[in-house]
C-alpha cells in the first residue's frame, strides 16, 4: 500500500505540470481513477484523458511493434474514462515512429513483478483455463493482462514509451513467497523450481522530458 500511495502521488505531481495530458494505465486490477487524482490535487478538465488498454501485449519483439505492413500495425485498443470521443491516432503514430508525441502522455504501470527467471511463466502463474468457459464473467484477455504481466519482462506500452525517449520513475517493495505445503519443498528442489519465489511490488511512471519539467 505504501508503494501504491507513493507511486500515485508521484504520477499526480507529474500530471500537474502537463497541459491536456493523456494518462495510460495498463493494469485494471490496480485502477487509477480521475476522482482519486483530483483528490491528490490534479486539475481535471475535458481536455484530459484517462485511457485503459483492453489488450496489452507482453514481451513483444521490436519487429512486431514497428512493422509497417498493412493490417498488422500496432494500435492502442481500449476505452477512455469519459463518453467523449478521443482520437489517439497522432500519439500512436509518434510512438511507432519512436518519437515523443506532441501531446503530453504519461504511462502508469502498477503491478507485482517477478525477480527471478520465469521463462516458463505458466509454472508460476498456474492454469486457470477451466474458468474461461465455466464462469460467464471471466475475461480471458483480462486474466492474461492481470496475471501474466507479473512474469514477463515488459509490456508493449512500456517498450514503446522507452523507445520513444520516455524516462521511467520506479518505486518498489521486494517480497518473497514461501510454499504453504511442506511437501512442496521437496518437489521444488527436485524439479529445479525455486523454493522461495522473489517478487517486487512496483509502480512505474513513464514521462517524456519535454512534458515534465519538475521531475528532475
PDB file of C-alpha atoms in Angstrom:
ATOM      1  CA  UNK A   1       0.000   0.000   0.000  1.00  0.00           C
ATOM      2  CA  UNK A   2       2.894   2.374   0.689  1.00  0.00           C
ATOM      3  CA  UNK A   3       4.302   1.781  -2.791  1.00  0.00           C
ATOM      4  CA  UNK A   4       0.915   2.390  -4.404  1.00  0.00           C
ATOM      5  CA  UNK A   5       0.363   5.600  -2.424  1.00  0.00           C
ATOM      6  CA  UNK A   6       3.818   6.978  -3.245  1.00  0.00           C
ATOM      7  CA  UNK A   7       3.614   5.936  -6.898  1.00  0.00           C
ATOM      8  CA  UNK A   8       0.231   7.560  -7.439  1.00  0.00           C
ATOM      9  CA  UNK A   9       1.312  10.720  -5.637  1.00  0.00           C
ATOM     10  CA  UNK A  10       4.328  10.978  -7.957  1.00  0.00           C
ATOM     11  CA  UNK A  11       2.132  10.466 -11.037  1.00  0.00           C
ATOM     12  CA  UNK A  12      -0.237  13.169  -9.753  1.00  0.00           C
ATOM     13  CA  UNK A  13       2.681  15.571  -9.233  1.00  0.00           C
ATOM     14  CA  UNK A  14       3.876  14.903 -12.785  1.00  0.00           C
ATOM     15  CA  UNK A  15       0.400  15.386 -14.263  1.00  0.00           C
ATOM     16  CA  UNK A  16       0.044  18.794 -12.590  1.00  0.00           C
ATOM     17  CA  UNK A  17       2.823  20.162 -14.825  1.00  0.00           C
ATOM     18  CA  UNK A  18       1.200  18.951 -18.067  1.00  0.00           C
ATOM     19  CA  UNK A  19      -1.276  20.645 -20.348  1.00  0.00           C
ATOM     20  CA  UNK A  20      -4.081  18.406 -21.629  1.00  0.00           C
ATOM     21  CA  UNK A  21      -2.294  15.128 -20.783  1.00  0.00           C
ATOM     22  CA  UNK A  22      -3.119  11.584 -21.855  1.00  0.00           C
ATOM     23  CA  UNK A  23      -2.751   9.189 -18.920  1.00  0.00           C
ATOM     24  CA  UNK A  24      -2.469   5.493 -19.818  1.00  0.00           C
ATOM     25  CA  UNK A  25      -2.957   2.960 -17.002  1.00  0.00           C
ATOM     26  CA  UNK A  26      -2.264  -0.611 -18.115  1.00  0.00           C
ATOM     27  CA  UNK A  27      -3.344  -2.695 -15.148  1.00  0.00           C
ATOM     28  CA  UNK A  28      -7.070  -2.550 -14.443  1.00  0.00           C
ATOM     29  CA  UNK A  29      -6.726  -4.652 -11.295  1.00  0.00           C
ATOM     30  CA  UNK A  30      -4.941  -1.708  -9.674  1.00  0.00           C
ATOM     31  CA  UNK A  31      -7.168   1.022 -11.034  1.00  0.00           C
ATOM     32  CA  UNK A  32      -6.199   4.661 -11.142  1.00  0.00           C
ATOM     33  CA  UNK A  33      -9.290   6.882 -11.289  1.00  0.00           C
ATOM     34  CA  UNK A  34      -9.940  10.512 -12.148  1.00  0.00           C
ATOM     35  CA  UNK A  35     -11.587  11.062  -8.760  1.00  0.00           C
ATOM     36  CA  UNK A  36      -8.503   9.716  -6.997  1.00  0.00           C
ATOM     37  CA  UNK A  37      -6.233  12.044  -8.971  1.00  0.00           C
ATOM     38  CA  UNK A  38      -8.476  15.018  -8.243  1.00  0.00           C
ATOM     39  CA  UNK A  39      -8.212  14.300  -4.510  1.00  0.00           C
ATOM     40  CA  UNK A  40      -4.436  14.478  -4.993  1.00  0.00           C
ATOM     41  CA  UNK A  41      -4.777  17.950  -6.467  1.00  0.00           C
ATOM     42  CA  UNK A  42      -4.691  17.208 -10.207  1.00  0.00           C
ATOM     43  CA  UNK A  43      -6.893  19.716 -12.081  1.00  0.00           C
ATOM     44  CA  UNK A  44      -9.004  17.611 -14.439  1.00  0.00           C
ATOM     45  CA  UNK A  45     -10.755  19.115 -17.434  1.00  0.00           C
ATOM     46  CA  UNK A  46     -12.492  17.694 -20.501  1.00  0.00           C
ATOM     47  CA  UNK A  47      -9.185  18.046 -22.326  1.00  0.00           C
ATOM     48  CA  UNK A  48      -7.506  15.452 -20.083  1.00  0.00           C
ATOM     49  CA  UNK A  49      -7.858  11.768 -20.969  1.00  0.00           C
ATOM     50  CA  UNK A  50      -7.515   8.608 -18.877  1.00  0.00           C
ATOM     51  CA  UNK A  51      -7.115   5.552 -21.106  1.00  0.00           C
ATOM     52  CA  UNK A  52      -7.284   1.863 -20.124  1.00  0.00           C
ATOM     53  CA  UNK A  53      -5.949  -0.633 -22.692  1.00  0.00           C
ATOM     54  CA  UNK A  54      -8.026  -3.784 -23.027  1.00  0.00           C
ATOM     55  CA  UNK A  55      -5.212  -5.530 -24.857  1.00  0.00           C
ATOM     56  CA  UNK A  56      -1.622  -5.452 -23.626  1.00  0.00           C
ATOM     57  CA  UNK A  57       0.999  -7.447 -25.497  1.00  0.00           C
ATOM     58  CA  UNK A  58       3.698  -8.961 -23.326  1.00  0.00           C
ATOM     59  CA  UNK A  59       7.354  -9.285 -24.335  1.00  0.00           C
ATOM     60  CA  UNK A  60       6.551  -8.158 -27.870  1.00  0.00           C
ATOM     61  CA  UNK A  61       9.546  -8.184 -30.222  1.00  0.00           C
ATOM     62  CA  UNK A  62      10.551  -4.853 -31.783  1.00  0.00           C
ATOM     63  CA  UNK A  63       9.667  -6.005 -35.292  1.00  0.00           C
ATOM     64  CA  UNK A  64       6.165  -6.872 -34.086  1.00  0.00           C
ATOM     65  CA  UNK A  65       5.662  -3.347 -32.745  1.00  0.00           C
ATOM     66  CA  UNK A  66       7.199  -1.353 -35.580  1.00  0.00           C
ATOM     67  CA  UNK A  67       6.303  -3.476 -38.594  1.00  0.00           C
ATOM     68  CA  UNK A  68       4.556  -1.357 -41.236  1.00  0.00           C
ATOM     69  CA  UNK A  69       2.774  -3.984 -43.313  1.00  0.00           C
ATOM     70  CA  UNK A  70      -0.903  -3.130 -43.942  1.00  0.00           C
ATOM     71  CA  UNK A  71      -3.247  -4.627 -41.379  1.00  0.00           C
ATOM     72  CA  UNK A  72      -0.559  -5.653 -38.870  1.00  0.00           C
ATOM     73  CA  UNK A  73       0.439  -2.322 -37.317  1.00  0.00           C
ATOM     74  CA  UNK A  74       0.214  -1.967 -33.559  1.00  0.00           C
ATOM     75  CA  UNK A  75      -2.609   0.210 -32.287  1.00  0.00           C
ATOM     76  CA  UNK A  76      -3.987   1.406 -28.984  1.00  0.00           C
ATOM     77  CA  UNK A  77      -7.046  -0.658 -28.087  1.00  0.00           C
ATOM     78  CA  UNK A  78      -9.145   0.093 -25.034  1.00  0.00           C
ATOM     79  CA  UNK A  79     -11.518   2.646 -23.552  1.00  0.00           C
ATOM     80  CA  UNK A  80     -11.341   6.132 -22.092  1.00  0.00           C
ATOM     81  CA  UNK A  81     -12.689   7.291 -18.760  1.00  0.00           C
ATOM     82  CA  UNK A  82     -15.287   9.518 -20.447  1.00  0.00           C
ATOM     83  CA  UNK A  83     -18.000   9.416 -23.074  1.00  0.00           C
ATOM     84  CA  UNK A  84     -16.154  11.941 -25.243  1.00  0.00           C
ATOM     85  CA  UNK A  85     -14.600  10.506 -28.393  1.00  0.00           C
ATOM     86  CA  UNK A  86     -10.794  10.708 -28.226  1.00  0.00           C
ATOM     87  CA  UNK A  87      -8.585  10.403 -31.300  1.00  0.00           C
ATOM     88  CA  UNK A  88      -5.370   8.561 -30.375  1.00  0.00           C
ATOM     89  CA  UNK A  89      -4.027   8.333 -33.929  1.00  0.00           C
ATOM     90  CA  UNK A  90      -1.374  11.041 -33.604  1.00  0.00           C
ATOM     91  CA  UNK A  91       0.035   9.634 -30.348  1.00  0.00           C
ATOM     92  CA  UNK A  92       0.057   6.113 -31.780  1.00  0.00           C
ATOM     93  CA  UNK A  93       1.985   7.260 -34.869  1.00  0.00           C
ATOM     94  CA  UNK A  94       4.541   9.140 -32.769  1.00  0.00           C
ATOM     95  CA  UNK A  95       5.195   6.098 -30.586  1.00  0.00           C
ATOM     96  CA  UNK A  96       5.543   3.846 -33.625  1.00  0.00           C
ATOM     97  CA  UNK A  97       7.994   6.346 -35.123  1.00  0.00           C
ATOM     98  CA  UNK A  98       9.926   6.229 -31.812  1.00  0.00           C
ATOM     99  CA  UNK A  99       9.364   9.946 -31.197  1.00  0.00           C
ATOM    100  CA  UNK A 100       7.854  11.801 -28.227  1.00  0.00           C
ATOM    101  CA  UNK A 101       4.218  12.629 -29.053  1.00  0.00           C
ATOM    102  CA  UNK A 102       3.176  16.281 -29.388  1.00  0.00           C
ATOM    103  CA  UNK A 103       0.523  15.765 -26.755  1.00  0.00           C
ATOM    104  CA  UNK A 104       1.939  15.051 -23.310  1.00  0.00           C
ATOM    105  CA  UNK A 105       1.442  11.436 -22.265  1.00  0.00           C
ATOM    106  CA  UNK A 106       2.168   9.578 -19.035  1.00  0.00           C
ATOM    107  CA  UNK A 107       2.201   5.779 -18.814  1.00  0.00           C
ATOM    108  CA  UNK A 108       1.416   4.375 -15.357  1.00  0.00           C
ATOM    109  CA  UNK A 109       2.131   0.700 -14.605  1.00  0.00           C
ATOM    110  CA  UNK A 110       1.412  -0.772 -11.172  1.00  0.00           C
ATOM    111  CA  UNK A 111       1.871  -4.480 -10.553  1.00  0.00           C
ATOM    112  CA  UNK A 112       3.820  -7.195  -8.817  1.00  0.00           C
ATOM    113  CA  UNK A 113       6.796  -8.414 -10.867  1.00  0.00           C
ATOM    114  CA  UNK A 114       8.986 -11.475 -10.578  1.00  0.00           C
ATOM    115  CA  UNK A 115      12.625 -11.025  -9.604  1.00  0.00           C
ATOM    116  CA  UNK A 116      13.692 -14.447 -10.888  1.00  0.00           C
ATOM    117  CA  UNK A 117      13.878 -16.354 -14.158  1.00  0.00           C
ATOM    118  CA  UNK A 118      10.287 -17.071 -15.201  1.00  0.00           C
ATOM    119  CA  UNK A 119      10.776 -18.031 -18.834  1.00  0.00           C
ATOM    120  CA  UNK A 120       8.247 -20.851 -18.369  1.00  0.00           C
ATOM    121  CA  UNK A 121       5.842 -18.470 -16.660  1.00  0.00           C
ATOM    122  CA  UNK A 122       2.912 -20.932 -16.752  1.00  0.00           C
ATOM    123  CA  UNK A 123       4.607 -22.910 -13.979  1.00  0.00           C
ATOM    124  CA  UNK A 124       4.359 -19.844 -11.753  1.00  0.00           C
ATOM    125  CA  UNK A 125       1.049 -18.328 -12.793  1.00  0.00           C
ATOM    126  CA  UNK A 126      -0.959 -21.552 -12.686  1.00  0.00           C
ATOM    127  CA  UNK A 127      -3.549 -22.769 -15.172  1.00  0.00           C
ATOM    128  CA  UNK A 128      -6.959 -21.144 -14.876  1.00  0.00           C
ATOM    129  CA  UNK A 129      -8.156 -22.307 -18.300  1.00  0.00           C
ATOM    130  CA  UNK A 130     -11.013 -24.218 -16.674  1.00  0.00           C
ATOM    131  CA  UNK A 131     -12.574 -20.886 -15.705  1.00  0.00           C
ATOM    132  CA  UNK A 132     -12.662 -19.381 -19.199  1.00  0.00           C
ATOM    133  CA  UNK A 133     -15.821 -21.246 -20.243  1.00  0.00           C
ATOM    134  CA  UNK A 134     -17.364 -22.054 -16.861  1.00  0.00           C
ATOM    135  CA  UNK A 135     -17.594 -18.553 -15.418  1.00  0.00           C
ATOM    136  CA  UNK A 136     -19.556 -16.121 -17.627  1.00  0.00           C
ATOM    137  CA  UNK A 137     -17.876 -13.107 -16.040  1.00  0.00           C
ATOM    138  CA  UNK A 138     -14.358 -14.443 -16.621  1.00  0.00           C
ATOM    139  CA  UNK A 139     -12.451 -12.310 -19.140  1.00  0.00           C
ATOM    140  CA  UNK A 140      -9.603 -14.288 -20.704  1.00  0.00           C
ATOM    141  CA  UNK A 141      -7.804 -11.197 -22.038  1.00  0.00           C
ATOM    142  CA  UNK A 142      -8.099  -9.517 -18.661  1.00  0.00           C
ATOM    143  CA  UNK A 143      -6.662 -12.609 -16.976  1.00  0.00           C
ATOM    144  CA  UNK A 144      -3.646 -12.580 -19.293  1.00  0.00           C
ATOM    145  CA  UNK A 145      -3.126  -8.893 -18.656  1.00  0.00           C
ATOM    146  CA  UNK A 146      -3.514  -9.113 -14.874  1.00  0.00           C
ATOM    147  CA  UNK A 147      -1.603 -12.311 -14.101  1.00  0.00           C
ATOM    148  CA  UNK A 148       0.994 -12.892 -16.782  1.00  0.00           C
ATOM    149  CA  UNK A 149       2.299  -9.315 -16.591  1.00  0.00           C
ATOM    150  CA  UNK A 150       3.934 -10.365 -13.317  1.00  0.00           C
ATOM    151  CA  UNK A 151       6.122 -12.916 -15.074  1.00  0.00           C
ATOM    152  CA  UNK A 152       7.071 -11.132 -18.311  1.00  0.00           C
ATOM    153  CA  UNK A 153       9.874  -8.628 -18.790  1.00  0.00           C
ATOM    154  CA  UNK A 154       7.857  -5.820 -20.334  1.00  0.00           C
ATOM    155  CA  UNK A 155       4.610  -4.726 -21.935  1.00  0.00           C
ATOM    156  CA  UNK A 156       4.286  -3.249 -25.406  1.00  0.00           C
ATOM    157  CA  UNK A 157       3.339   0.142 -23.955  1.00  0.00           C
ATOM    158  CA  UNK A 158       6.465   0.217 -21.809  1.00  0.00           C
ATOM    159  CA  UNK A 159       8.682  -0.714 -24.754  1.00  0.00           C
ATOM    160  CA  UNK A 160       7.104   1.944 -26.971  1.00  0.00           C
ATOM    161  CA  UNK A 161       7.480   4.685 -24.356  1.00  0.00           C
ATOM    162  CA  UNK A 162      11.106   3.757 -23.636  1.00  0.00           C
ATOM    163  CA  UNK A 163      11.961   3.529 -27.352  1.00  0.00           C
ATOM    164  CA  UNK A 164      10.430   6.986 -27.833  1.00  0.00           C
ATOM    165  CA  UNK A 165      12.622   8.531 -25.143  1.00  0.00           C
ATOM    166  CA  UNK A 166      10.409   8.455 -22.041  1.00  0.00           C
ATOM    167  CA  UNK A 167      12.106   8.395 -18.652  1.00  0.00           C
ATOM    168  CA  UNK A 168      10.995   5.821 -16.080  1.00  0.00           C
ATOM    169  CA  UNK A 169      10.350   6.695 -12.430  1.00  0.00           C
ATOM    170  CA  UNK A 170      10.092   3.485 -10.402  1.00  0.00           C
ATOM    171  CA  UNK A 171       9.176   2.677  -6.815  1.00  0.00           C
ATOM    172  CA  UNK A 172       9.236  -0.869  -5.479  1.00  0.00           C
ATOM    173  CA  UNK A 173       8.996  -3.055  -2.394  1.00  0.00           C
ATOM    174  CA  UNK A 174      10.611  -6.528  -2.613  1.00  0.00           C
ATOM    175  CA  UNK A 175       8.842  -9.514  -1.037  1.00  0.00           C
ATOM    176  CA  UNK A 176       9.110 -13.315  -1.037  1.00  0.00           C
ATOM    177  CA  UNK A 177       6.563 -16.118  -1.325  1.00  0.00           C
ATOM    178  CA  UNK A 178       7.110 -19.368   0.603  1.00  0.00           C
ATOM    179  CA  UNK A 179       5.356 -22.698  -0.132  1.00  0.00           C
ATOM    180  CA  UNK A 180       2.397 -23.291   2.184  1.00  0.00           C
ATOM    181  CA  UNK A 181       2.585 -27.082   1.882  1.00  0.00           C
ATOM    182  CA  UNK A 182       5.751 -28.627   3.442  1.00  0.00           C
ATOM    183  CA  UNK A 183       5.595 -31.496   0.926  1.00  0.00           C
ATOM    184  CA  UNK A 184       6.054 -28.958  -1.863  1.00  0.00           C
ATOM    185  CA  UNK A 185       9.585 -28.085  -0.766  1.00  0.00           C
ATOM    186  CA  UNK A 186      10.976 -31.454  -1.884  1.00  0.00           C
ATOM    187  CA  UNK A 187       9.156 -31.297  -5.250  1.00  0.00           C
ATOM    188  CA  UNK A 188      10.533 -27.823  -5.891  1.00  0.00           C
ATOM    189  CA  UNK A 189      14.079 -28.888  -5.023  1.00  0.00           C
ATOM    190  CA  UNK A 190      13.933 -31.944  -7.319  1.00  0.00           C
ATOM    191  CA  UNK A 191      12.296 -30.143 -10.250  1.00  0.00           C
ATOM    192  CA  UNK A 192      14.567 -27.092 -10.111  1.00  0.00           C
ATOM    193  CA  UNK A 193      11.649 -24.821  -9.278  1.00  0.00           C
ATOM    194  CA  UNK A 194      12.554 -22.005  -6.832  1.00  0.00           C
ATOM    195  CA  UNK A 195      11.768 -22.978  -3.254  1.00  0.00           C
ATOM    196  CA  UNK A 196      11.339 -19.323  -2.372  1.00  0.00           C
ATOM    197  CA  UNK A 197       9.822 -17.064  -5.034  1.00  0.00           C
ATOM    198  CA  UNK A 198      11.099 -13.493  -5.107  1.00  0.00           C
ATOM    199  CA  UNK A 199       8.970 -10.592  -6.336  1.00  0.00           C
ATOM    200  CA  UNK A 200       8.707  -6.825  -6.039  1.00  0.00           C
ATOM    201  CA  UNK A 201       5.537  -4.775  -5.933  1.00  0.00           C
ATOM    202  CA  UNK A 202       6.236  -1.763  -8.090  1.00  0.00           C
ATOM    203  CA  UNK A 203       4.847   1.369  -9.676  1.00  0.00           C
ATOM    204  CA  UNK A 204       6.316   2.862 -12.839  1.00  0.00           C
ATOM    205  CA  UNK A 205       5.663   6.267 -14.381  1.00  0.00           C
ATOM    206  CA  UNK A 206       6.985   6.811 -17.905  1.00  0.00           C
ATOM    207  CA  UNK A 207       7.246  10.519 -18.706  1.00  0.00           C
ATOM    208  CA  UNK A 208       8.689  12.447 -21.633  1.00  0.00           C
ATOM    209  CA  UNK A 209      11.245  15.061 -20.610  1.00  0.00           C
ATOM    210  CA  UNK A 210       9.584  17.804 -22.649  1.00  0.00           C
ATOM    211  CA  UNK A 211       6.308  17.278 -20.739  1.00  0.00           C
ATOM    212  CA  UNK A 212       7.519  17.279 -17.179  1.00  0.00           C
ATOM    213  CA  UNK A 213       9.985  19.933 -16.084  1.00  0.00           C
ATOM    214  CA  UNK A 214       9.562  19.219 -12.359  1.00  0.00           C
ATOM    215  CA  UNK A 215      10.758  15.605 -12.390  1.00  0.00           C
ATOM    216  CA  UNK A 216      14.497  16.299 -12.156  1.00  0.00           C
TER     217      UNK A 216
END
